mmCIF file of C-alpha atoms in Angstrom:
data_model
loop_
_atom_site.group_PDB
_atom_site.id
_atom_site.type_symbol
_atom_site.label_atom_id
_atom_site.label_comp_id
_atom_site.label_asym_id
_atom_site.label_seq_id
_atom_site.Cartn_x
_atom_site.Cartn_y
_atom_site.Cartn_z
ATOM 1 C CA TRP A 1 0.222 -0.101 0.260
ATOM 2 C CA ARG A 2 2.367 2.496 0.602
ATOM 3 C CA SER A 3 5.436 1.429 -2.443
ATOM 4 C CA ALA A 4 4.917 3.930 -5.035
ATOM 5 C CA TYR A 5 5.838 1.120 -7.426
ATOM 6 C CA PRO A 6 4.814 -1.931 -5.904
ATOM 7 C CA LEU A 7 5.539 -5.476 -7.916
ATOM 8 C CA LEU A 8 1.201 -5.828 -6.940
ATOM 9 C CA ASP A 9 -0.731 -2.716 -6.748
ATOM 10 C CA LEU A 10 -3.585 -3.968 -4.115
ATOM 11 C CA ARG A 11 -5.654 -0.528 -5.783
ATOM 12 C CA MET A 12 -6.225 -2.993 -8.318
ATOM 13 C CA LEU A 13 -8.614 -4.925 -6.477
ATOM 14 C CA ARG A 14 -9.997 -2.974 -4.470
ATOM 15 C CA ASP A 15 -11.260 0.014 -7.103
ATOM 16 C CA ASN A 16 -11.906 -3.395 -10.163
ATOM 17 C CA LEU A 17 -14.238 -5.191 -8.872
ATOM 18 C CA PRO A 18 -14.669 -7.412 -12.595
ATOM 19 C CA PHE A 19 -10.793 -8.126 -11.990
ATOM 20 C CA THR A 20 -11.096 -8.919 -8.476
ATOM 21 C CA PHE A 21 -14.705 -11.069 -9.401
ATOM 22 C CA SER A 22 -12.859 -12.643 -12.768
ATOM 23 C CA ASN A 23 -9.963 -13.966 -10.908
ATOM 24 C CA LEU A 24 -11.723 -15.054 -7.790
ATOM 25 C CA ALA A 25 -13.850 -16.697 -10.735
ATOM 26 C CA THR A 26 -10.511 -18.258 -12.159
ATOM 27 C CA PHE A 27 -9.274 -19.344 -8.548
ATOM 28 C CA ILE A 28 -12.546 -21.804 -8.240
ATOM 29 C CA ASN A 29 -13.039 -22.968 -11.602
ATOM 30 C CA TYR A 30 -9.081 -24.311 -11.699
ATOM 31 C CA ALA A 31 -9.483 -26.258 -8.391
ATOM 32 C CA SER A 32 -12.996 -27.302 -8.974
ATOM 33 C CA THR A 33 -12.106 -28.978 -12.513
ATOM 34 C CA ALA A 34 -8.372 -30.183 -11.157
ATOM 35 C CA SER A 35 -10.328 -32.159 -8.108
ATOM 36 C CA PHE A 36 -12.014 -34.177 -10.512
ATOM 37 C CA MET A 37 -9.301 -34.849 -12.726
ATOM 38 C CA PHE A 38 -7.393 -36.539 -9.680
ATOM 39 C CA PHE A 39 -9.871 -38.457 -8.549
ATOM 40 C CA PHE A 40 -10.683 -39.992 -11.658
ATOM 41 C CA SER A 41 -7.679 -40.908 -12.926
ATOM 42 C CA LEU A 42 -8.038 -43.316 -9.349
ATOM 43 C CA TYR A 43 -11.643 -44.228 -9.890
ATOM 44 C CA LEU A 44 -11.266 -45.621 -13.356
ATOM 45 C CA GLN A 45 -8.195 -47.607 -12.497
ATOM 46 C CA TYR A 46 -9.477 -48.970 -8.937
ATOM 47 C CA VAL A 47 -13.498 -48.520 -8.999
ATOM 48 C CA LYS A 48 -13.614 -49.474 -12.777
ATOM 49 C CA ASP A 49 -10.321 -51.657 -13.216
ATOM 50 C CA PHE A 50 -9.191 -49.918 -16.300
ATOM 51 C CA SER A 51 -5.846 -50.225 -16.598
ATOM 52 C CA PRO A 52 -3.308 -47.191 -16.870
ATOM 53 C CA GLN A 53 -3.220 -46.587 -20.277
ATOM 54 C CA SER A 54 -6.676 -46.773 -20.922
ATOM 55 C CA ALA A 55 -7.371 -44.758 -18.161
ATOM 56 C CA GLY A 56 -5.416 -41.500 -19.247
ATOM 57 C CA LEU A 57 -6.736 -42.352 -23.032
ATOM 58 C CA LEU A 58 -10.222 -41.745 -21.050
ATOM 59 C CA LEU A 59 -9.237 -38.695 -19.397
ATOM 60 C CA VAL A 60 -8.229 -36.678 -22.778
ATOM 61 C CA VAL A 61 -11.958 -36.315 -23.603
ATOM 62 C CA GLN A 62 -11.871 -33.390 -20.903
ATOM 63 C CA PRO A 63 -9.050 -31.288 -22.473
ATOM 64 C CA ALA A 64 -9.984 -32.214 -26.436
ATOM 65 C CA VAL A 65 -13.829 -30.897 -25.618
ATOM 66 C CA GLN A 66 -12.335 -28.154 -23.902
ATOM 67 C CA ALA A 67 -8.663 -28.063 -27.466
ATOM 68 C CA LEU A 68 -11.634 -27.937 -29.353
ATOM 69 C CA LEU A 69 -14.193 -25.207 -27.709
ATOM 70 C CA ALA A 70 -11.971 -22.778 -26.395
ATOM 71 C CA PRO A 71 -11.209 -20.900 -30.011
ATOM 72 C CA LEU A 72 -15.192 -20.449 -30.647
ATOM 73 C CA ALA A 73 -15.435 -19.244 -27.247
ATOM 74 C CA GLY A 74 -12.928 -16.685 -27.413
ATOM 75 C CA ARG A 75 -14.242 -15.163 -31.176
ATOM 76 C CA LEU A 76 -17.896 -15.959 -29.185
ATOM 77 C CA ALA A 77 -15.545 -13.313 -26.588
ATOM 78 C CA ASP A 78 -15.193 -10.534 -29.871
ATOM 79 C CA SER A 79 -19.402 -10.300 -30.342
ATOM 80 C CA TYR A 80 -20.400 -10.745 -27.334
ATOM 81 C CA PRO A 81 -19.269 -9.736 -22.936
ATOM 82 C CA PRO A 82 -17.066 -11.943 -22.867
ATOM 83 C CA ALA A 83 -18.130 -12.309 -18.876
ATOM 84 C CA ARG A 84 -21.569 -13.618 -20.022
ATOM 85 C CA ILE A 85 -19.923 -16.314 -21.923
ATOM 86 C CA ALA A 86 -17.419 -17.036 -18.842
ATOM 87 C CA THR A 87 -20.361 -17.518 -16.677
ATOM 88 C CA LEU A 88 -21.877 -19.950 -19.024
ATOM 89 C CA GLY A 89 -18.667 -21.610 -18.285
ATOM 90 C CA MET A 90 -18.701 -21.740 -14.572
ATOM 91 C CA ALA A 91 -22.740 -22.651 -14.728
ATOM 92 C CA PHE A 92 -21.384 -25.618 -17.045
ATOM 93 C CA CYS A 93 -18.471 -26.543 -14.431
ATOM 94 C CA THR A 94 -21.262 -26.740 -11.421
ATOM 95 C CA VAL A 95 -23.523 -28.516 -13.133
ATOM 96 C CA GLY A 96 -20.741 -31.148 -14.385
ATOM 97 C CA LEU A 97 -19.273 -31.541 -10.570
ATOM 98 C CA PHE A 98 -22.803 -31.964 -9.364
ATOM 99 C CA PHE A 99 -23.619 -35.150 -11.980
ATOM 100 C CA ALA A 100 -20.235 -36.013 -10.884
ATOM 101 C CA ALA A 101 -20.553 -36.123 -7.431
ATOM 102 C CA THR A 102 -23.103 -38.980 -8.410
ATOM 103 C CA ILE A 103 -20.939 -41.461 -9.868
ATOM 104 C CA GLY A 104 -20.357 -44.461 -7.742
ATOM 105 C CA ALA A 105 -18.954 -47.987 -8.268
ATOM 106 C CA ASP A 106 -22.405 -49.032 -10.754
ATOM 107 C CA THR A 107 -22.394 -45.855 -12.700
ATOM 108 C CA SER A 108 -22.756 -46.209 -16.506
ATOM 109 C CA PHE A 109 -20.003 -45.482 -18.477
ATOM 110 C CA THR A 110 -21.888 -43.262 -20.971
ATOM 111 C CA LEU A 111 -22.412 -41.044 -17.867
ATOM 112 C CA ILE A 112 -19.068 -41.034 -16.762
ATOM 113 C CA VAL A 113 -18.173 -39.896 -20.467
ATOM 114 C CA ALA A 114 -20.526 -36.926 -20.069
ATOM 115 C CA VAL A 115 -19.458 -35.675 -17.199
ATOM 116 C CA MET A 116 -16.003 -35.445 -19.261
ATOM 117 C CA VAL A 117 -17.578 -33.524 -21.997
ATOM 118 C CA MET A 118 -19.501 -30.927 -20.145
ATOM 119 C CA LEU A 119 -15.883 -30.483 -17.966
ATOM 120 C CA GLY A 120 -14.490 -29.914 -20.997
ATOM 121 C CA MET A 121 -17.064 -27.108 -21.944
ATOM 122 C CA SER A 122 -16.813 -25.771 -19.029
ATOM 123 C CA LEU A 123 -13.810 -24.979 -19.479
ATOM 124 C CA GLY A 124 -13.174 -24.131 -22.959
ATOM 125 C CA LEU A 125 -16.214 -21.763 -22.472
ATOM 126 C CA PHE A 126 -14.344 -20.149 -19.190
ATOM 127 C CA SER A 127 -10.993 -19.531 -19.902
ATOM 128 C CA THR A 128 -10.449 -17.464 -23.239
ATOM 129 C CA PRO A 129 -13.631 -15.463 -22.369
ATOM 130 C CA ASN A 130 -12.176 -14.948 -19.148
ATOM 131 C CA MET A 131 -8.846 -14.237 -19.908
ATOM 132 C CA SER A 132 -10.398 -11.224 -22.196
ATOM 133 C CA ALA A 133 -12.858 -10.426 -19.659
ATOM 134 C CA ILE A 134 -9.375 -9.692 -17.153
ATOM 135 C CA MET A 135 -7.196 -8.346 -19.587
ATOM 136 C CA GLY A 136 -10.036 -5.474 -20.886
ATOM 137 C CA SER A 137 -10.345 -4.500 -17.418
ATOM 138 C CA VAL A 138 -7.419 -3.051 -16.551
ATOM 139 C CA GLY A 139 -5.310 -0.182 -18.292
ATOM 140 C CA PRO A 140 -1.654 -0.755 -20.879
ATOM 141 C CA GLN A 141 -0.302 -0.336 -17.881
ATOM 142 C CA HIS A 142 -1.650 -3.329 -16.011
ATOM 143 C CA LEU A 143 -1.688 -5.549 -18.564
ATOM 144 C CA GLY A 144 1.431 -7.688 -17.868
ATOM 145 C CA THR A 145 0.053 -7.820 -13.870
ATOM 146 C CA ALA A 146 -3.252 -8.809 -14.851
ATOM 147 C CA ALA A 147 -1.580 -11.507 -17.350
ATOM 148 C CA SER A 148 0.543 -12.404 -13.411
ATOM 149 C CA MET A 149 -3.100 -12.634 -11.182
ATOM 150 C CA VAL A 150 -4.456 -14.872 -14.107
ATOM 151 C CA SER A 151 -1.934 -17.754 -13.346
ATOM 152 C CA THR A 152 -1.150 -16.766 -9.944
ATOM 153 C CA MET A 153 -4.617 -17.597 -9.431
ATOM 154 C CA ARG A 154 -4.776 -20.642 -11.595
ATOM 155 C CA THR A 155 -1.666 -22.141 -9.883
ATOM 156 C CA THR A 156 -3.452 -21.220 -6.315
ATOM 157 C CA GLY A 157 -6.318 -23.288 -7.020
ATOM 158 C CA MET A 158 -4.646 -26.446 -8.403
ATOM 159 C CA LEU A 159 -2.820 -26.411 -5.572
ATOM 160 C CA PHE A 160 -5.930 -25.345 -2.784
ATOM 161 C CA SER A 161 -7.574 -28.231 -4.825
ATOM 162 C CA ALA A 162 -4.995 -31.102 -3.744
ATOM 163 C CA THR A 163 -4.757 -29.604 -0.356
ATOM 164 C CA ALA A 164 -8.461 -29.961 0.177
ATOM 165 C CA ILE A 165 -8.373 -33.566 -1.378
ATOM 166 C CA ALA A 166 -5.670 -34.727 0.818
ATOM 167 C CA VAL A 167 -7.373 -33.419 4.427
ATOM 168 C CA VAL A 168 -11.067 -35.433 3.102
ATOM 169 C CA LEU A 169 -8.821 -38.215 1.936
ATOM 170 C CA SER A 170 -7.304 -38.580 5.177
ATOM 171 C CA ILE A 171 -10.585 -38.262 7.087
ATOM 172 C CA TYR A 172 -11.872 -41.260 4.868
ATOM 173 C CA LEU A 173 -8.765 -43.027 4.202
ATOM 174 C CA GLY A 174 -6.487 -42.066 7.107
ATOM 175 C CA ASP A 175 -2.987 -43.145 6.367
ATOM 176 C CA GLN A 176 -4.436 -46.095 4.171
ATOM 177 C CA ALA A 177 -2.980 -45.980 0.487
ATOM 178 C CA VAL A 178 -5.899 -45.902 -2.202
ATOM 179 C CA ASP A 179 -6.661 -50.069 -3.715
ATOM 180 C CA HIS A 180 -9.002 -52.084 -4.456
ATOM 181 C CA GLY A 181 -9.948 -52.708 -0.418
ATOM 182 C CA ASN A 182 -11.016 -49.803 0.498
ATOM 183 C CA VAL A 183 -12.821 -48.753 -2.746
ATOM 184 C CA PRO A 184 -16.348 -47.869 -0.512
ATOM 185 C CA LEU A 185 -14.322 -45.059 1.254
ATOM 186 C CA PHE A 186 -12.563 -43.780 -2.036
ATOM 187 C CA VAL A 187 -15.457 -43.957 -3.544
ATOM 188 C CA GLN A 188 -17.497 -41.623 -0.135
ATOM 189 C CA SER A 189 -14.238 -39.312 -0.031
ATOM 190 C CA MET A 190 -14.278 -38.694 -3.839
ATOM 191 C CA GLN A 191 -18.544 -38.073 -3.596
ATOM 192 C CA THR A 192 -17.558 -35.646 -0.731
ATOM 193 C CA SER A 193 -14.951 -33.626 -1.902
ATOM 194 C CA LEU A 194 -16.851 -33.316 -5.814
ATOM 195 C CA TYR A 195 -19.288 -32.538 -3.964
ATOM 196 C CA LEU A 196 -17.764 -28.847 -1.969
ATOM 197 C CA PHE A 197 -15.791 -27.916 -4.826
ATOM 198 C CA ALA A 198 -19.951 -28.134 -7.156
ATOM 199 C CA GLY A 199 -20.874 -25.827 -4.192
ATOM 200 C CA MET A 200 -17.604 -23.798 -4.772
ATOM 201 C CA SER A 201 -18.212 -24.056 -8.574
ATOM 202 C CA LEU A 202 -21.904 -22.206 -7.613
ATOM 203 C CA VAL A 203 -20.256 -19.507 -6.039
ATOM 204 C CA GLY A 204 -17.734 -19.035 -8.650
ATOM 205 C CA THR A 205 -20.541 -18.715 -11.177
ATOM 206 C CA PHE A 206 -22.443 -16.091 -8.825
ATOM 207 C CA PHE A 207 -18.939 -14.524 -8.507
ATOM 208 C CA SER A 208 -18.826 -14.720 -13.117
ATOM 209 C CA MET A 209 -22.141 -13.316 -13.054
ATOM 210 C CA VAL A 210 -21.530 -10.542 -10.956
ATOM 211 C CA LYS A 211 -18.077 -9.471 -12.919
ATOM 212 C CA GLY A 212 -20.410 -9.225 -16.461
ATOM 213 C CA ARG A 213 -22.797 -6.684 -15.016
ATOM 214 C CA LEU A 214 -20.541 -4.934 -12.814
ATOM 215 C CA ALA A 215 -18.548 -4.840 -16.571
ATOM 216 C CA ASP A 216 -22.046 -3.864 -18.330
ATOM 217 C CA SER A 217 -22.177 -0.867 -15.333
ATOM 218 C CA ILE A 218 -19.083 0.713 -15.776
ATOM 219 C CA ALA A 219 -19.280 0.246 -19.885
ATOM 220 C CA ALA A 220 -22.952 1.953 -19.312
ATOM 221 C CA ARG A 221 -21.128 4.762 -17.715
ATOM 222 C CA ARG A 222 -18.140 5.030 -19.927
ATOM 223 C CA GLY A 223 -20.791 5.205 -23.026
#
């Protein structure tokens, strides 16, 4: 606060609420989706008895959908308010995680793939428009700081996800390694965690919606 040229100007967070809410949404989105990838890499192997290679190939569905959709979302963000498209992505994330939290030992393969597609759509619709909204909310002198904040929120979100998952696993499994002998406990820990992250994603959807309204209000005042 007292530095003339701070590494991070905290006034950006205090005075630029669209920027702040966009970064909070980034944190929540990446924390939530990272939890799914962690749990399902184990779920497919220990609950569904996939080989590591088969599990890895199936998990490619999510990033593949994201890679296909992200360029389209970027073009849409050039024609429509990017915050609204990012909010749609957060909504897909919330719905996908709630469905993922219901998955158990007997869940059909079709539903598992559908959840992966939905979460891939979430990241595809969220990441590029959200970045566009963030970069558009700051002046040219703050573009470098804004890009760094997005990377920090992304990494911190995934770190938070790993920490929260470790806590939940320790509650259900103690110091046991995940194996075929404790599958029911593992599934319970997975469902609990995904419900928690689905709730977080719902909050993130609210943040993304608020930032869109704030951005519209600021644009209207400037116009």
